[in-house]
Short mmCIF file of C-alpha atoms and ligand atoms in Angstrom, two decimals:
data_model
loop_
_atom_site.label_atom_id
_atom_site.label_comp_id
_atom_site.label_asym_id
_atom_site.label_seq_id
_atom_site.Cartn_x
_atom_site.Cartn_y
_atom_site.Cartn_z
CA MET L 1 19.51 -7.64 20.88
CA LEU L 2 16.56 -8.39 18.63
CA PHE L 3 13.21 -7.42 20.10
CA HIS L 4 10.20 -9.29 18.80
CA ALA L 5 7.51 -6.98 20.12
CA PHE L 6 6.68 -3.85 22.07
CA LEU L 7 4.34 -3.79 25.01
CA ILE L 8 2.55 -0.45 25.02
CA LYS L 9 1.69 1.23 28.30
CA TYR L 10 -1.05 3.81 28.32
CA ALA L 11 -2.55 5.89 31.10
CA GLU L 12 -5.59 8.14 31.50
CA ILE L 13 -7.41 4.88 31.76
CA ALA L 14 -9.46 6.02 34.63
CA ILE L 15 -11.70 6.20 31.57
CA LYS L 16 -14.07 3.33 32.16
CA GLY L 17 -16.49 1.14 30.28
CA LYS L 18 -17.33 2.01 26.71
CA ASN L 19 -14.91 4.93 26.65
CA ARG L 20 -12.05 2.60 27.35
CA TYR L 21 -12.72 0.76 24.08
CA LEU L 22 -12.93 4.01 22.17
CA PHE L 23 -9.63 5.05 23.69
CA GLU L 24 -7.91 1.76 22.91
CA ASP L 25 -9.31 1.53 19.39
CA ALA L 26 -8.18 5.08 18.62
CA LEU L 27 -4.77 4.27 20.08
CA VAL L 28 -4.40 1.18 17.92
CA LYS L 29 -5.48 3.12 14.83
CA GLN L 30 -2.96 5.91 15.45
CA MET L 31 -0.21 3.37 16.14
CA ARG L 32 -0.91 1.58 12.86
CA MET L 33 -0.81 4.88 11.02
CA ALA L 34 2.50 5.87 12.64
CA LEU L 35 4.09 2.46 11.99
CA SER L 36 2.93 2.37 8.37
CA ARG L 37 5.75 4.85 7.71
CA VAL L 38 8.34 2.43 9.06
CA GLU L 39 9.64 -0.29 6.76
CA GLY L 40 8.38 -3.79 7.54
CA GLU L 41 5.07 -5.32 8.52
CA PHE L 42 4.17 -4.42 12.12
CA LYS L 43 1.12 -6.01 13.69
CA VAL L 44 -0.69 -3.98 16.34
CA THR L 45 -3.04 -5.99 18.55
CA LYS L 46 -5.16 -5.47 21.57
CA GLU L 47 -5.45 -8.51 23.80
CA GLN L 48 -6.56 -8.98 27.36
CA GLY L 49 -6.31 -5.31 28.21
CA ARG L 50 -2.86 -4.88 26.72
CA VAL L 51 -1.71 -3.39 23.45
CA TYR L 52 1.23 -5.03 21.66
CA VAL L 53 3.18 -4.34 18.53
CA PHE L 54 4.57 -7.50 16.95
CA CYS L 55 7.59 -6.69 14.83
CA PRO L 56 8.76 -8.12 11.52
CA GLU L 57 11.87 -10.30 11.43
CA SER L 58 14.05 -7.39 10.53
CA TYR L 59 13.32 -3.73 11.12
CA ASP L 60 14.93 -0.51 12.27
CA PHE L 61 14.45 -0.42 16.05
CA ASP L 62 15.09 3.33 16.44
CA GLU L 63 12.68 4.23 13.66
CA ALA L 64 9.94 2.07 15.13
CA VAL L 65 10.44 3.58 18.59
CA GLU L 66 10.47 7.12 17.19
CA ALA L 67 7.22 6.48 15.35
CA LEU L 68 5.59 5.18 18.53
CA GLN L 69 6.93 8.11 20.51
CA ARG L 70 4.71 10.37 18.40
CA VAL L 71 1.50 8.53 19.18
CA PHE L 72 -0.42 10.41 21.86
CA GLY L 73 -1.86 8.18 24.55
CA ILE L 74 1.29 6.08 24.88
CA VAL L 75 3.13 6.61 28.17
CA GLY L 76 5.63 3.79 27.86
CA ILE L 77 7.12 1.54 25.18
CA CYS L 78 8.64 -1.71 26.47
CA PRO L 79 10.79 -3.70 24.02
CA VAL L 80 9.98 -7.39 24.52
CA VAL L 81 11.88 -10.57 23.77
CA ILE L 82 9.58 -13.55 23.20
CA TYR L 83 10.58 -17.13 24.00
CA GLU L 84 8.74 -20.38 23.31
CA ASP L 85 7.12 -21.92 26.38
CA LYS L 86 9.04 -25.17 26.83
CA GLY L 87 8.67 -25.58 30.55
CA PHE L 88 10.14 -23.80 33.53
CA GLU L 89 13.74 -24.99 33.16
CA GLN L 90 13.94 -23.58 29.66
CA MET L 91 12.32 -20.35 30.83
CA ALA L 92 14.94 -19.96 33.55
CA GLU L 93 17.72 -20.48 31.00
CA ASP L 94 16.16 -17.99 28.63
CA VAL L 95 15.77 -15.37 31.35
CA VAL L 96 19.39 -15.75 32.43
CA SER L 97 20.56 -15.49 28.82
CA TYR L 98 18.40 -12.37 28.40
CA MET L 99 20.15 -10.86 31.42
CA GLU L 100 23.55 -11.86 30.11
CA ALA L 101 22.89 -10.29 26.75
CA ARG L 102 21.27 -7.15 28.08
CA TYR L 103 23.15 -6.50 31.33
CA PRO L 104 26.45 -8.41 31.17
CA GLY L 105 28.10 -8.68 34.61
CA TYR L 106 25.10 -7.05 36.30
CA GLU L 107 25.93 -5.88 39.85
CA GLY L 108 22.92 -3.81 40.87
CA SER L 109 19.66 -4.54 42.63
CA PHE L 110 16.73 -6.16 40.81
CA LYS L 111 13.45 -7.89 41.18
CA VAL L 112 11.54 -10.26 38.97
CA TYR L 113 7.89 -9.44 38.38
CA THR L 114 5.77 -12.21 36.91
CA ARG L 115 2.33 -11.96 35.44
CA ARG L 116 0.38 -15.00 34.30
CA ALA L 117 -2.07 -14.38 31.51
CA LYS L 118 -2.22 -18.16 31.13
CA LYS L 119 -3.74 -19.16 34.44
CA SER L 120 -3.25 -22.87 33.75
CA TYR L 121 0.49 -22.48 34.21
CA PRO L 122 1.60 -25.00 36.87
CA MET L 123 3.36 -22.45 39.11
CA THR L 124 1.99 -19.27 40.69
CA SER L 125 3.42 -15.88 39.74
CA MET L 126 5.09 -15.59 43.13
CA GLU L 127 6.79 -18.97 42.72
CA VAL L 128 8.03 -18.12 39.27
CA SER L 129 9.43 -14.76 40.43
CA ALA L 130 11.18 -16.29 43.44
CA GLU L 131 12.63 -19.17 41.46
CA LEU L 132 13.83 -16.95 38.59
CA GLY L 133 15.33 -14.51 41.10
CA GLY L 134 17.37 -17.38 42.52
CA ARG L 135 18.61 -18.42 39.09
CA ILE L 136 19.66 -14.86 38.30
CA LEU L 137 21.55 -14.60 41.60
CA ASP L 138 23.37 -17.82 40.76
CA ALA L 139 24.44 -16.37 37.40
CA PHE L 140 25.21 -12.86 38.71
CA PRO L 141 26.76 -13.30 42.16
CA LEU L 142 27.25 -9.54 42.68
CA ALA L 143 23.60 -8.66 41.99
CA ARG L 144 21.08 -8.49 44.82
CA VAL L 145 17.33 -8.66 45.14
CA ASP L 146 15.43 -5.58 46.26
CA VAL L 147 11.68 -5.96 45.95
CA HIS L 148 10.85 -2.44 47.14
CA ASN L 149 13.15 -0.15 45.20
CA PRO L 150 15.04 -2.16 42.58
CA GLU L 151 17.28 -0.53 40.00
CA LEU L 152 16.07 -3.09 37.49
CA THR L 153 12.68 -4.77 37.20
CA LEU L 154 12.66 -7.81 35.00
CA SER L 155 9.11 -8.48 33.89
CA VAL L 156 8.05 -11.93 32.77
CA GLU L 157 4.65 -12.47 31.22
CA ILE L 158 3.47 -16.00 30.81
CA ARG L 159 1.14 -16.19 27.83
CA GLU L 160 1.08 -18.73 25.01
CA LYS L 161 4.73 -17.79 24.86
CA ILE L 162 7.02 -16.17 27.41
CA TYR L 163 7.44 -12.40 27.16
CA VAL L 164 10.45 -10.81 28.84
CA TYR L 165 11.14 -7.10 29.18
CA SER L 166 13.01 -4.81 31.50
CA GLU L 167 12.94 -1.35 30.02
CA THR L 168 10.31 1.33 29.49
CA ILE L 169 11.02 4.01 26.90
CA PRO L 170 8.88 7.08 27.63
CA GLY L 171 6.03 7.88 25.22
CA PRO L 172 4.53 11.31 24.63
CA GLY L 173 1.55 10.91 27.00
CA GLY L 174 -1.73 12.61 26.23
CA MET L 175 -4.74 10.97 24.60
CA PRO L 176 -5.09 9.27 21.20
CA VAL L 177 -6.03 11.69 18.42
CA GLY L 178 -9.66 11.21 17.49
CA THR L 179 -10.96 10.69 21.02
CA ASN L 180 -11.81 14.35 21.55
CA GLY L 181 -13.32 15.78 18.40
CA LYS L 182 -11.73 18.19 15.96
CA ALA L 183 -10.58 21.82 16.01
CA MET L 184 -9.29 24.36 13.51
CA LEU L 185 -5.74 25.63 14.00
CA LEU L 186 -4.77 29.08 12.73
CA LEU L 187 -1.35 28.09 11.48
CA SER L 188 1.15 30.81 10.61
CA GLY L 189 4.79 30.34 9.78
CA GLY L 190 5.81 31.34 13.30
CA ILE L 191 7.02 29.44 16.33
CA ASP L 192 3.88 29.56 18.43
CA SER L 193 1.03 28.18 16.35
CA PRO L 194 2.63 24.80 15.49
CA VAL L 195 3.26 24.32 19.21
CA ALA L 196 -0.34 25.26 19.96
CA GLY L 197 -1.58 22.68 17.44
CA TYR L 198 0.68 20.01 18.91
CA MET L 199 -0.58 20.73 22.43
CA ILE L 200 -4.24 20.47 21.52
CA ALA L 201 -3.67 17.35 19.39
CA LYS L 202 -1.96 15.84 22.44
CA ARG L 203 -5.30 15.96 24.24
CA GLY L 204 -6.82 13.72 21.60
CA VAL L 205 -8.15 16.43 19.28
CA LYS L 206 -7.92 16.00 15.52
CA ILE L 207 -6.58 19.08 13.77
CA ASP L 208 -7.49 20.97 10.61
CA ALA L 209 -5.66 24.18 9.76
CA VAL L 210 -6.03 27.51 8.01
CA TYR L 211 -3.23 29.73 6.74
CA PHE L 212 -3.70 33.30 5.51
CA HIS L 213 -1.53 33.92 2.53
CA ALA L 214 -1.00 37.37 0.98
CA PRO L 215 0.64 37.03 -2.41
CA PRO L 216 2.64 38.76 -3.79
CA TYR L 217 3.53 40.27 -0.41
CA THR L 218 4.10 36.81 0.99
CA SER L 219 5.99 34.42 -1.26
CA GLU L 220 5.43 30.84 -2.42
CA ARG L 221 8.28 29.91 -0.10
CA ALA L 222 6.44 31.38 2.88
CA LYS L 223 3.48 29.19 1.98
CA GLN L 224 5.69 26.14 1.51
CA LYS L 225 7.10 26.77 4.97
CA VAL L 226 3.60 26.56 6.43
CA VAL L 227 2.92 23.34 4.51
CA ASP L 228 6.19 21.97 5.91
CA LEU L 229 5.18 22.98 9.44
CA ALA L 230 1.80 21.32 8.99
CA ALA L 231 3.62 18.14 7.91
CA LEU L 232 5.76 18.24 11.06
CA VAL L 233 2.70 18.67 13.29
CA ALA L 234 0.96 15.90 11.29
CA LYS L 235 3.62 13.43 12.44
CA TYR L 236 1.88 13.68 15.80
CA SER L 237 -1.67 14.67 14.91
CA GLY L 238 -2.19 12.56 11.80
CA PRO L 239 -3.21 14.10 8.43
CA ILE L 240 -4.14 17.79 8.43
CA ARG L 241 -6.48 19.48 5.91
CA LEU L 242 -4.77 22.81 5.40
CA HIS L 243 -6.87 25.68 4.01
CA VAL L 244 -4.78 28.32 2.29
CA VAL L 245 -6.80 31.53 2.15
CA ASN L 246 -5.84 34.26 -0.24
CA PHE L 247 -5.99 37.25 2.10
CA THR L 248 -4.35 39.98 0.02
CA ASP L 249 -7.42 41.85 -1.19
CA ILE L 250 -8.99 41.92 2.25
CA GLN L 251 -5.79 43.25 3.76
CA LEU L 252 -5.39 45.92 1.09
CA TYR L 253 -8.99 47.01 1.52
CA ILE L 254 -8.61 47.32 5.28
CA TYR L 255 -5.37 49.22 4.70
CA ASP L 256 -7.19 51.68 2.45
CA GLN L 257 -10.26 52.21 4.60
CA CYS L 258 -9.23 51.95 8.26
CA PRO L 259 -6.86 53.78 10.60
CA HIS L 260 -3.48 52.13 10.31
CA GLU L 261 -2.95 51.68 14.04
CA GLU L 262 -6.07 49.46 14.07
CA LEU L 263 -5.02 47.43 11.08
CA THR L 264 -3.67 44.41 12.89
CA ILE L 265 -6.71 44.05 15.12
CA ILE L 266 -9.19 44.38 12.29
CA MET L 267 -7.21 42.02 10.13
CA ARG L 268 -7.11 39.48 12.95
CA ARG L 269 -10.86 39.78 13.39
CA TYR L 270 -11.30 38.85 9.74
CA MET L 271 -8.90 35.95 10.12
CA MET L 272 -10.99 34.63 12.97
CA ARG L 273 -14.25 35.04 11.05
CA ILE L 274 -12.90 33.18 8.04
CA ALA L 275 -11.28 30.46 10.16
CA GLU L 276 -14.59 29.99 11.93
CA HIS L 277 -16.39 29.61 8.60
CA PHE L 278 -14.13 26.69 7.63
CA ALA L 279 -14.25 25.30 11.17
CA LYS L 280 -18.03 25.05 11.08
CA GLU L 281 -18.00 23.68 7.57
CA SER L 282 -15.84 20.74 8.67
CA ASN L 283 -17.46 20.11 12.06
CA CYS L 284 -14.69 21.58 14.16
CA LEU L 285 -15.68 22.34 17.73
CA GLY L 286 -13.23 25.16 18.33
CA LEU L 287 -10.43 27.35 17.02
CA ILE L 288 -6.79 27.15 18.12
CA THR L 289 -4.24 29.97 18.06
CA GLY L 290 -0.67 30.41 19.27
CA GLU L 291 -1.43 33.60 21.17
CA SER L 292 0.35 34.37 24.44
CA ILE L 293 -0.63 37.28 26.69
CA GLY L 294 1.38 40.42 26.08
CA GLN L 295 3.73 38.96 23.48
CA VAL L 296 2.87 41.65 20.92
CA ALA L 297 0.40 44.54 20.67
CA SER L 298 -2.28 42.28 19.23
CA GLN L 299 -2.03 39.96 22.24
CA THR L 300 -2.79 42.29 25.15
CA LEU L 301 -5.92 41.30 27.04
CA GLN L 302 -7.79 44.13 25.32
CA SER L 303 -6.63 43.01 21.88
CA LEU L 304 -7.43 39.38 22.60
CA ALA L 305 -10.91 40.42 23.73
CA ALA L 306 -11.36 42.35 20.49
CA THR L 307 -10.36 39.39 18.30
CA ASN L 308 -12.31 36.98 20.42
CA GLU L 309 -15.48 38.99 20.08
CA VAL L 310 -16.14 37.96 16.49
CA CYS L 311 -16.02 34.22 17.26
CA THR L 312 -18.92 32.08 18.36
CA LEU L 313 -16.83 28.92 18.68
CA PRO L 314 -14.53 28.64 21.68
CA VAL L 315 -10.95 29.73 20.97
CA TYR L 316 -8.28 27.53 22.52
CA ARG L 317 -4.95 29.20 23.22
CA PRO L 318 -2.78 26.54 24.83
CA VAL L 319 0.35 28.71 25.09
CA ILE L 320 -1.49 31.71 26.53
CA GLY L 321 0.50 31.69 29.80
CA PHE L 322 3.85 30.62 28.39
CA ASP L 323 6.94 32.78 27.95
CA LYS L 324 8.53 32.73 24.51
CA GLN L 325 11.39 30.61 25.83
CA GLU L 326 9.00 27.95 27.09
CA ILE L 327 7.27 27.83 23.70
CA VAL L 328 10.66 27.60 21.97
CA GLU L 329 11.58 24.62 24.14
CA ILE L 330 8.51 22.71 23.01
CA SER L 331 9.06 23.69 19.38
CA ARG L 332 12.59 22.26 19.61
CA LYS L 333 11.27 19.11 21.19
CA ILE L 334 8.72 18.56 18.41
CA ASN L 335 11.20 19.62 15.75
CA THR L 336 9.30 22.61 14.31
CA PHE L 337 11.72 25.27 15.56
CA GLU L 338 14.26 25.14 12.72
CA THR L 339 11.49 25.48 10.14
CA SER L 340 9.67 28.21 12.06
CA ILE L 341 12.71 30.47 12.18
CA LEU L 342 13.31 30.40 8.43
CA PRO L 343 13.17 34.06 7.44
CA PHE L 344 10.07 34.34 5.27
CA GLU L 345 7.65 37.19 5.58
CA ASP L 346 4.30 36.77 7.35
CA CYS L 347 1.17 38.55 6.18
CA CYS L 348 0.77 40.08 9.65
CA THR L 349 4.11 41.80 9.53
CA ILE L 350 3.76 43.38 6.11
CA PHE L 351 1.11 45.91 6.90
CA VAL L 352 1.94 46.61 10.52
CA ALA L 353 1.68 50.16 11.73
CA LYS L 354 4.51 51.87 13.60
CA HIS L 355 2.31 52.36 16.64
CA PRO L 356 -0.46 49.75 16.70
CA VAL L 357 -3.15 50.19 19.34
CA THR L 358 -2.48 48.09 22.39
CA LYS L 359 -5.80 48.81 24.12
CA PRO L 360 -8.35 48.74 21.32
CA ASN L 361 -11.76 50.05 22.21
CA LEU L 362 -14.43 47.76 20.82
CA ASN L 363 -16.77 50.55 19.82
CA VAL L 364 -14.01 52.30 17.95
CA ILE L 365 -13.01 49.09 16.18
CA ARG L 366 -16.60 48.34 15.20
CA ARG L 367 -16.98 51.84 13.85
CA SER L 368 -13.83 51.45 11.76
CA GLU L 369 -15.08 48.15 10.43
CA GLY L 370 -18.21 49.99 9.38
CA LYS L 371 -16.07 51.76 6.78
CA LEU L 372 -15.59 48.42 5.06
CA ALA L 373 -19.31 47.96 4.44
CA GLU L 374 -19.23 48.57 0.73
CA LYS L 375 -16.97 45.77 -0.42
CA ILE L 376 -15.95 43.54 2.47
CA ASP L 377 -18.67 40.90 2.16
CA GLU L 378 -17.83 40.42 -1.46
CA LEU L 379 -14.10 40.17 -0.70
CA VAL L 380 -14.68 37.62 2.04
CA GLU L 381 -16.89 35.60 -0.31
CA GLU L 382 -14.17 35.71 -2.89
CA ALA L 383 -11.53 34.60 -0.34
CA LEU L 384 -13.71 31.66 0.73
CA ARG L 385 -14.36 30.67 -2.84
CA THR L 386 -10.70 30.73 -3.90
CA THR L 387 -9.33 28.95 -0.85
CA GLU L 388 -7.01 26.09 -1.72
CA VAL L 389 -7.24 22.93 0.36
CA ILE L 390 -4.07 20.87 0.80
CA GLU L 391 -4.17 17.43 2.42
CA VAL L 392 -0.99 17.34 4.46
CA GLN L 393 0.11 13.84 5.48
P1 ATP P 401 3.16 32.59 15.59
O1 ATP P 401 4.54 32.36 16.11
O2 ATP P 401 2.26 31.41 15.79
O3 ATP P 401 3.16 33.10 14.18
P2 ATP P 401 3.10 35.22 16.59
O4 ATP P 401 3.80 35.36 17.86
O5 ATP P 401 3.82 35.61 15.34
O6 ATP P 401 2.57 33.73 16.48
P3 ATP P 401 0.81 36.76 15.70
O7 ATP P 401 1.44 36.97 14.39
O8 ATP P 401 0.22 37.91 16.44
O9 ATP P 401 1.77 36.05 16.76
O10 ATP P 401 -0.32 35.68 15.54
C1 ATP P 401 -1.02 35.19 16.63
C2 ATP P 401 -1.73 33.93 16.18
O11 ATP P 401 -2.60 34.21 15.09
C3 ATP P 401 -0.77 32.89 15.66
O12 ATP P 401 -0.25 32.09 16.68
C4 ATP P 401 -1.66 32.11 14.73
O13 ATP P 401 -2.47 31.19 15.46
C5 ATP P 401 -2.57 33.19 14.15
N1 ATP P 401 -1.98 33.72 12.89
C6 ATP P 401 -1.20 34.79 12.70
N2 ATP P 401 -0.87 34.96 11.41
C7 ATP P 401 -1.47 33.97 10.73
C8 ATP P 401 -1.54 33.58 9.35
N3 ATP P 401 -0.90 34.23 8.40
N4 ATP P 401 -2.28 32.48 9.04
C9 ATP P 401 -2.93 31.78 9.99
N5 ATP P 401 -2.90 32.11 11.30
C10 ATP P 401 -2.19 33.18 11.67
MG1 MG P 402 3.22 35.12 13.41
#
């Protein structure tokens, strides 16, 4: 069956007044961006409180639906067949032929739901529904009407033309990206941080990212993996500005000067400081990490408190209460899992101590950081200056 359009259902529209326009405009913008990757000219319009996609004469249905399923804010995608308005008799014939094409030999329960956008139409919505229901029963003698709990709802919208649809494909939910500011994701090559970025983007937040690279200890391929992960997240979040920070000299210096069991914590504190620098520079309102309580030594409550201490921006940790398996499930759903498990080294794992502290004492950590006084500012400056920015689409 050829569908001429999609009716887009969106929720969270308890948002009233001016905010509703912002929401809808952001939704339309994100939809256009997502559909621009699908072949053919799609027209996204907002009319009378509804958002429609009008499709080109020929297009790949699955590709279009998949693109829309990545646009946050959409809760349902209804494929629509559009008929010319040539009077009620023709409408009844069209609706029956729709049913015949879509549900041949239909035997279940159904109801017809009519909505008139064109109030001048000579019949009321109730009359149209009742009359169409009768015609469908004539054509499908084993079907029956159930207005309370039908297995099939056939929706008919009377506009300049007649819109017919009966199916709602689920969307991703959430809020359109761009309606809730911007935040900086600390993106590693692991499983957790891409999921964290996806979850925050789902709430309407635009994402920038920072990756700490430690050549030659981490390879070009490890970096490419992170770029690939950013591209996968960008399918949902829109373009991501990825900052690739050369972290090697800072790591080596910490390794030389500080107790090895504190290495990970101190290194993570420098990651947060540098991420925050770029966050502020590009007007981000928070940082995002893929940390989950207790997952590793650096994610005990004490360790999280120690890393958190160096940040002035809020740090959002959307997977904080999730088990690994729950995070893996989301990463499979958003298609980052297979890339995340590619076996390239991470800068965190290269210098790990055999017995990292699990309950770091802040005073002790600060004292150890004091040993970096001589060169650390210069090294951080250097890292900021040599950071490479990649625009990931
Ligand atoms: P992930 O699966 O996201 O890599 P993880 O379980 O390996 O997480 P850690 O390595 O302790 O956990 O990192 C915790 C968080 O710190 C990550 O989720 C990520 O947000 C950030 N992070 C760790 N390493 C890097 C890195 N090299 N570049 C940028 N961010 C990083
Ligand atoms: Mg990691």
